[in-house]
């Protein structure tokens, strides 16, 4: 006895379910996205991803395997020539299911299933770890530099009041030019 699939069958029997899923897969590969019920989309996802994996292989046996499900030769050609190269560097997750508002007539939960064809730009874990370690080293160097500058700043502030005191005691430009003290000028004005 075959193991049962998840949930109730779509359609009346196993043959009808296979035909529904084949038609959904054909439409998905033809239009890149379709709107359907959540139950159908969840059943379509593993089939579509398996067919895309076959298309990534690209050999004749894989093309014949896909042709057993998708009967339209134009759609199979598009799958092998256009879609497979777009997802060649993607390790999996070729489809995305997005929930939308329920259907107006019977309030069935609806969703959009679409092909994910954007290029993968995720960094490998090793690169992320190396980047984090580099950031830690840079922050440690910055802290060391700040610690080295702090005593120099403290020494500069300690020397600054002594310099200010020296400048206050030193004769000003007015006294050197006029030869008189500033106190004498202030007494004359008063």
PDB file of C-alpha atoms in Angstrom:
ATOM      1  CA  UNK A   1       0.000   0.000   0.000  1.00  0.00           C
ATOM      2  CA  UNK A   2       1.458   3.402  -0.926  1.00  0.00           C
ATOM      3  CA  UNK A   3       2.130   5.865   1.861  1.00  0.00           C
ATOM      4  CA  UNK A   4      -0.479   8.599   1.993  1.00  0.00           C
ATOM      5  CA  UNK A   5       0.448  12.120   1.008  1.00  0.00           C
ATOM      6  CA  UNK A   6      -0.112  15.083   3.257  1.00  0.00           C
ATOM      7  CA  UNK A   7      -3.736  16.153   3.516  1.00  0.00           C
ATOM      8  CA  UNK A   8      -6.689  15.238   1.376  1.00  0.00           C
ATOM      9  CA  UNK A   9      -6.292  14.780  -2.356  1.00  0.00           C
ATOM     10  CA  UNK A  10      -6.820  17.654  -4.713  1.00  0.00           C
ATOM     11  CA  UNK A  11      -9.605  16.646  -7.083  1.00  0.00           C
ATOM     12  CA  UNK A  12     -11.464  13.355  -7.078  1.00  0.00           C
ATOM     13  CA  UNK A  13      -8.723  10.757  -7.414  1.00  0.00           C
ATOM     14  CA  UNK A  14      -5.003  10.267  -7.878  1.00  0.00           C
ATOM     15  CA  UNK A  15      -5.070  10.679 -11.653  1.00  0.00           C
ATOM     16  CA  UNK A  16      -7.075  13.888 -11.375  1.00  0.00           C
ATOM     17  CA  UNK A  17      -4.635  15.214  -8.780  1.00  0.00           C
ATOM     18  CA  UNK A  18      -1.652  14.478 -11.048  1.00  0.00           C
ATOM     19  CA  UNK A  19      -3.341  16.305 -13.932  1.00  0.00           C
ATOM     20  CA  UNK A  20      -4.178  19.342 -11.757  1.00  0.00           C
ATOM     21  CA  UNK A  21      -0.601  19.571 -10.469  1.00  0.00           C
ATOM     22  CA  UNK A  22       0.822  19.114 -13.977  1.00  0.00           C
ATOM     23  CA  UNK A  23      -1.356  21.947 -15.275  1.00  0.00           C
ATOM     24  CA  UNK A  24      -0.385  24.174 -12.345  1.00  0.00           C
ATOM     25  CA  UNK A  25       3.317  23.453 -12.933  1.00  0.00           C
ATOM     26  CA  UNK A  26       2.933  24.202 -16.648  1.00  0.00           C
ATOM     27  CA  UNK A  27       1.263  27.533 -15.877  1.00  0.00           C
ATOM     28  CA  UNK A  28       3.890  28.385 -13.257  1.00  0.00           C
ATOM     29  CA  UNK A  29       6.763  27.803 -15.674  1.00  0.00           C
ATOM     30  CA  UNK A  30       4.968  29.646 -18.466  1.00  0.00           C
ATOM     31  CA  UNK A  31       3.976  32.798 -16.523  1.00  0.00           C
ATOM     32  CA  UNK A  32       6.514  32.769 -13.619  1.00  0.00           C
ATOM     33  CA  UNK A  33       3.703  33.257 -11.094  1.00  0.00           C
ATOM     34  CA  UNK A  34       0.140  32.072 -10.608  1.00  0.00           C
ATOM     35  CA  UNK A  35      -2.651  32.778  -8.152  1.00  0.00           C
ATOM     36  CA  UNK A  36      -4.219  29.684  -6.614  1.00  0.00           C
ATOM     37  CA  UNK A  37      -5.472  28.322  -3.321  1.00  0.00           C
ATOM     38  CA  UNK A  38      -3.033  27.658  -0.514  1.00  0.00           C
ATOM     39  CA  UNK A  39      -3.703  23.912  -0.559  1.00  0.00           C
ATOM     40  CA  UNK A  40      -2.847  23.642  -4.253  1.00  0.00           C
ATOM     41  CA  UNK A  41       0.224  25.859  -3.894  1.00  0.00           C
ATOM     42  CA  UNK A  42       1.580  23.785  -1.009  1.00  0.00           C
ATOM     43  CA  UNK A  43       1.131  20.607  -3.046  1.00  0.00           C
ATOM     44  CA  UNK A  44       2.650  22.225  -6.161  1.00  0.00           C
ATOM     45  CA  UNK A  45       5.830  23.518  -4.507  1.00  0.00           C
ATOM     46  CA  UNK A  46       7.703  20.180  -4.104  1.00  0.00           C
ATOM     47  CA  UNK A  47       6.784  19.105  -7.636  1.00  0.00           C
ATOM     48  CA  UNK A  48       7.882  22.396  -9.196  1.00  0.00           C
ATOM     49  CA  UNK A  49      11.161  22.453  -7.283  1.00  0.00           C
ATOM     50  CA  UNK A  50      11.934  18.866  -8.291  1.00  0.00           C
ATOM     51  CA  UNK A  51      11.275  19.731 -11.947  1.00  0.00           C
ATOM     52  CA  UNK A  52      13.572  22.776 -11.700  1.00  0.00           C
ATOM     53  CA  UNK A  53      16.274  20.559 -10.202  1.00  0.00           C
ATOM     54  CA  UNK A  54      15.954  18.254 -13.207  1.00  0.00           C
ATOM     55  CA  UNK A  55      16.178  21.275 -15.517  1.00  0.00           C
ATOM     56  CA  UNK A  56      19.409  22.384 -13.794  1.00  0.00           C
ATOM     57  CA  UNK A  57      20.947  19.016 -14.729  1.00  0.00           C
ATOM     58  CA  UNK A  58      20.098  19.767 -18.339  1.00  0.00           C
ATOM     59  CA  UNK A  59      20.714  16.335 -19.901  1.00  0.00           C
ATOM     60  CA  UNK A  60      18.382  14.384 -22.151  1.00  0.00           C
ATOM     61  CA  UNK A  61      17.214  12.021 -19.424  1.00  0.00           C
ATOM     62  CA  UNK A  62      16.224  14.984 -17.233  1.00  0.00           C
ATOM     63  CA  UNK A  63      14.352  16.575 -20.138  1.00  0.00           C
ATOM     64  CA  UNK A  64      12.427  13.315 -20.716  1.00  0.00           C
ATOM     65  CA  UNK A  65      11.617  13.071 -16.995  1.00  0.00           C
ATOM     66  CA  UNK A  66      10.188  16.605 -17.022  1.00  0.00           C
ATOM     67  CA  UNK A  67       8.224  15.828 -20.204  1.00  0.00           C
ATOM     68  CA  UNK A  68       6.314  13.113 -18.321  1.00  0.00           C
ATOM     69  CA  UNK A  69       4.780  15.849 -16.149  1.00  0.00           C
ATOM     70  CA  UNK A  70       4.778  18.974 -18.331  1.00  0.00           C
ATOM     71  CA  UNK A  71       3.357  18.047 -21.730  1.00  0.00           C
ATOM     72  CA  UNK A  72       3.934  21.403 -23.470  1.00  0.00           C
ATOM     73  CA  UNK A  73       7.296  21.299 -25.288  1.00  0.00           C
ATOM     74  CA  UNK A  74       7.516  25.096 -25.437  1.00  0.00           C
ATOM     75  CA  UNK A  75       7.224  25.367 -21.660  1.00  0.00           C
ATOM     76  CA  UNK A  76       9.812  22.602 -21.161  1.00  0.00           C
ATOM     77  CA  UNK A  77      12.176  24.438 -23.508  1.00  0.00           C
ATOM     78  CA  UNK A  78      11.643  27.679 -21.541  1.00  0.00           C
ATOM     79  CA  UNK A  79      12.290  25.797 -18.287  1.00  0.00           C
ATOM     80  CA  UNK A  80      15.582  24.360 -19.515  1.00  0.00           C
ATOM     81  CA  UNK A  81      16.831  27.399 -21.475  1.00  0.00           C
ATOM     82  CA  UNK A  82      15.634  30.432 -19.453  1.00  0.00           C
ATOM     83  CA  UNK A  83      14.662  29.402 -15.924  1.00  0.00           C
ATOM     84  CA  UNK A  84      17.367  26.822 -15.142  1.00  0.00           C
ATOM     85  CA  UNK A  85      20.336  29.166 -15.893  1.00  0.00           C
ATOM     86  CA  UNK A  86      18.755  31.887 -13.717  1.00  0.00           C
ATOM     87  CA  UNK A  87      18.609  29.581 -10.693  1.00  0.00           C
ATOM     88  CA  UNK A  88      21.826  27.660 -11.415  1.00  0.00           C
ATOM     89  CA  UNK A  89      23.689  29.097  -8.413  1.00  0.00           C
ATOM     90  CA  UNK A  90      20.710  28.764  -6.054  1.00  0.00           C
ATOM     91  CA  UNK A  91      20.913  25.640  -3.849  1.00  0.00           C
ATOM     92  CA  UNK A  92      17.141  25.352  -3.423  1.00  0.00           C
ATOM     93  CA  UNK A  93      14.046  27.394  -2.650  1.00  0.00           C
ATOM     94  CA  UNK A  94      13.105  28.115  -6.241  1.00  0.00           C
ATOM     95  CA  UNK A  95       9.518  29.101  -5.402  1.00  0.00           C
ATOM     96  CA  UNK A  96       7.928  31.632  -3.064  1.00  0.00           C
ATOM     97  CA  UNK A  97       4.386  31.447  -1.683  1.00  0.00           C
ATOM     98  CA  UNK A  98       2.782  34.738  -0.637  1.00  0.00           C
ATOM     99  CA  UNK A  99      -0.638  34.758   1.022  1.00  0.00           C
ATOM    100  CA  UNK A 100      -3.223  37.206  -0.306  1.00  0.00           C
ATOM    101  CA  UNK A 101      -6.845  38.041   0.530  1.00  0.00           C
ATOM    102  CA  UNK A 102      -9.372  35.182   0.473  1.00  0.00           C
ATOM    103  CA  UNK A 103     -11.394  34.499  -2.654  1.00  0.00           C
ATOM    104  CA  UNK A 104     -14.574  36.525  -2.854  1.00  0.00           C
ATOM    105  CA  UNK A 105     -16.967  33.752  -3.850  1.00  0.00           C
ATOM    106  CA  UNK A 106     -16.260  30.994  -1.303  1.00  0.00           C
ATOM    107  CA  UNK A 107     -13.737  32.707   1.040  1.00  0.00           C
ATOM    108  CA  UNK A 108     -11.062  30.144   0.140  1.00  0.00           C
ATOM    109  CA  UNK A 109      -7.564  31.102   1.335  1.00  0.00           C
ATOM    110  CA  UNK A 110      -5.636  32.304  -1.715  1.00  0.00           C
ATOM    111  CA  UNK A 111      -1.954  32.849  -2.413  1.00  0.00           C
ATOM    112  CA  UNK A 112       0.493  33.677  -5.164  1.00  0.00           C
ATOM    113  CA  UNK A 113       3.171  31.107  -5.967  1.00  0.00           C
ATOM    114  CA  UNK A 114       6.049  32.513  -7.983  1.00  0.00           C
ATOM    115  CA  UNK A 115       9.501  31.536  -9.188  1.00  0.00           C
ATOM    116  CA  UNK A 116      12.413  33.149  -7.357  1.00  0.00           C
ATOM    117  CA  UNK A 117      14.742  34.159 -10.172  1.00  0.00           C
ATOM    118  CA  UNK A 118      16.827  36.873  -8.511  1.00  0.00           C
ATOM    119  CA  UNK A 119      20.505  35.981  -8.132  1.00  0.00           C
ATOM    120  CA  UNK A 120      21.707  34.736  -4.791  1.00  0.00           C
ATOM    121  CA  UNK A 121      23.895  37.313  -3.042  1.00  0.00           C
ATOM    122  CA  UNK A 122      24.181  35.638   0.333  1.00  0.00           C
ATOM    123  CA  UNK A 123      27.711  35.357   1.640  1.00  0.00           C
ATOM    124  CA  UNK A 124      29.021  32.002   2.757  1.00  0.00           C
ATOM    125  CA  UNK A 125      29.196  31.511   6.514  1.00  0.00           C
ATOM    126  CA  UNK A 126      32.984  31.569   6.489  1.00  0.00           C
ATOM    127  CA  UNK A 127      33.023  34.993   4.873  1.00  0.00           C
ATOM    128  CA  UNK A 128      30.578  36.327   7.461  1.00  0.00           C
ATOM    129  CA  UNK A 129      32.694  34.930  10.299  1.00  0.00           C
ATOM    130  CA  UNK A 130      35.867  36.404   8.800  1.00  0.00           C
ATOM    131  CA  UNK A 131      34.180  39.787   8.431  1.00  0.00           C
ATOM    132  CA  UNK A 132      33.024  39.702  12.065  1.00  0.00           C
ATOM    133  CA  UNK A 133      36.511  38.805  13.281  1.00  0.00           C
ATOM    134  CA  UNK A 134      37.986  41.662  11.240  1.00  0.00           C
ATOM    135  CA  UNK A 135      35.497  44.092  12.777  1.00  0.00           C
ATOM    136  CA  UNK A 136      36.445  42.872  16.252  1.00  0.00           C
ATOM    137  CA  UNK A 137      40.133  43.412  15.520  1.00  0.00           C
ATOM    138  CA  UNK A 138      39.463  46.911  14.169  1.00  0.00           C
ATOM    139  CA  UNK A 139      37.459  47.875  17.245  1.00  0.00           C
ATOM    140  CA  UNK A 140      40.219  46.507  19.511  1.00  0.00           C
ATOM    141  CA  UNK A 141      42.803  48.630  17.655  1.00  0.00           C
ATOM    142  CA  UNK A 142      40.548  51.688  17.983  1.00  0.00           C
ATOM    143  CA  UNK A 143      40.223  51.114  21.738  1.00  0.00           C
ATOM    144  CA  UNK A 144      44.004  50.756  22.086  1.00  0.00           C
ATOM    145  CA  UNK A 145      44.544  53.960  20.105  1.00  0.00           C
ATOM    146  CA  UNK A 146      41.985  55.784  22.248  1.00  0.00           C
ATOM    147  CA  UNK A 147      43.677  54.495  25.407  1.00  0.00           C
ATOM    148  CA  UNK A 148      47.080  55.647  24.117  1.00  0.00           C
ATOM    149  CA  UNK A 149      45.706  59.113  23.265  1.00  0.00           C
ATOM    150  CA  UNK A 150      43.984  59.541  26.655  1.00  0.00           C
ATOM    151  CA  UNK A 151      47.256  59.872  28.701  1.00  0.00           C
ATOM    152  CA  UNK A 152      48.654  62.214  26.050  1.00  0.00           C
ATOM    153  CA  UNK A 153      45.526  64.385  26.320  1.00  0.00           C
ATOM    154  CA  UNK A 154      45.762  64.372  30.127  1.00  0.00           C
ATOM    155  CA  UNK A 155      49.394  65.473  29.908  1.00  0.00           C
ATOM    156  CA  UNK A 156      48.438  68.202  27.428  1.00  0.00           C
ATOM    157  CA  UNK A 157      45.698  69.480  29.742  1.00  0.00           C
ATOM    158  CA  UNK A 158      48.103  69.455  32.664  1.00  0.00           C
ATOM    159  CA  UNK A 159      50.580  71.558  30.668  1.00  0.00           C
ATOM    160  CA  UNK A 160      47.918  73.929  29.343  1.00  0.00           C
ATOM    161  CA  UNK A 161      47.203  75.766  32.663  1.00  0.00           C
ATOM    162  CA  UNK A 162      50.925  76.284  33.188  1.00  0.00           C
ATOM    163  CA  UNK A 163      51.193  77.838  29.728  1.00  0.00           C
ATOM    164  CA  UNK A 164      48.172  80.041  30.416  1.00  0.00           C
ATOM    165  CA  UNK A 165      49.740  81.225  33.658  1.00  0.00           C
ATOM    166  CA  UNK A 166      52.902  82.088  31.807  1.00  0.00           C
ATOM    167  CA  UNK A 167      51.027  84.082  29.193  1.00  0.00           C
ATOM    168  CA  UNK A 168      49.144  86.055  31.848  1.00  0.00           C
ATOM    169  CA  UNK A 169      52.369  87.069  33.573  1.00  0.00           C
ATOM    170  CA  UNK A 170      54.150  87.911  30.353  1.00  0.00           C
ATOM    171  CA  UNK A 171      53.924  91.494  29.208  1.00  0.00           C
ATOM    172  CA  UNK A 172      51.262  92.164  26.601  1.00  0.00           C
ATOM    173  CA  UNK A 173      51.808  93.714  23.203  1.00  0.00           C
ATOM    174  CA  UNK A 174      50.446  97.035  24.375  1.00  0.00           C
ATOM    175  CA  UNK A 175      53.007  97.345  27.144  1.00  0.00           C
ATOM    176  CA  UNK A 176      55.892  96.466  24.875  1.00  0.00           C
ATOM    177  CA  UNK A 177      54.816  98.956  22.218  1.00  0.00           C
ATOM    178  CA  UNK A 178      53.864 101.870  24.459  1.00  0.00           C
ATOM    179  CA  UNK A 179      56.350 101.072  27.166  1.00  0.00           C
ATOM    180  CA  UNK A 180      53.743 101.666  29.836  1.00  0.00           C
ATOM    181  CA  UNK A 181      51.870  99.189  31.945  1.00  0.00           C
ATOM    182  CA  UNK A 182      48.204  98.512  31.260  1.00  0.00           C
ATOM    183  CA  UNK A 183      47.394  99.555  34.847  1.00  0.00           C
ATOM    184  CA  UNK A 184      48.630 103.050  34.195  1.00  0.00           C
ATOM    185  CA  UNK A 185      46.353 103.437  31.177  1.00  0.00           C
ATOM    186  CA  UNK A 186      43.321 102.313  33.150  1.00  0.00           C
ATOM    187  CA  UNK A 187      44.150 104.886  35.909  1.00  0.00           C
ATOM    188  CA  UNK A 188      44.450 107.673  33.340  1.00  0.00           C
ATOM    189  CA  UNK A 189      41.040 106.840  31.876  1.00  0.00           C
ATOM    190  CA  UNK A 190      39.382 106.916  35.275  1.00  0.00           C
TER     191      UNK A 190
END
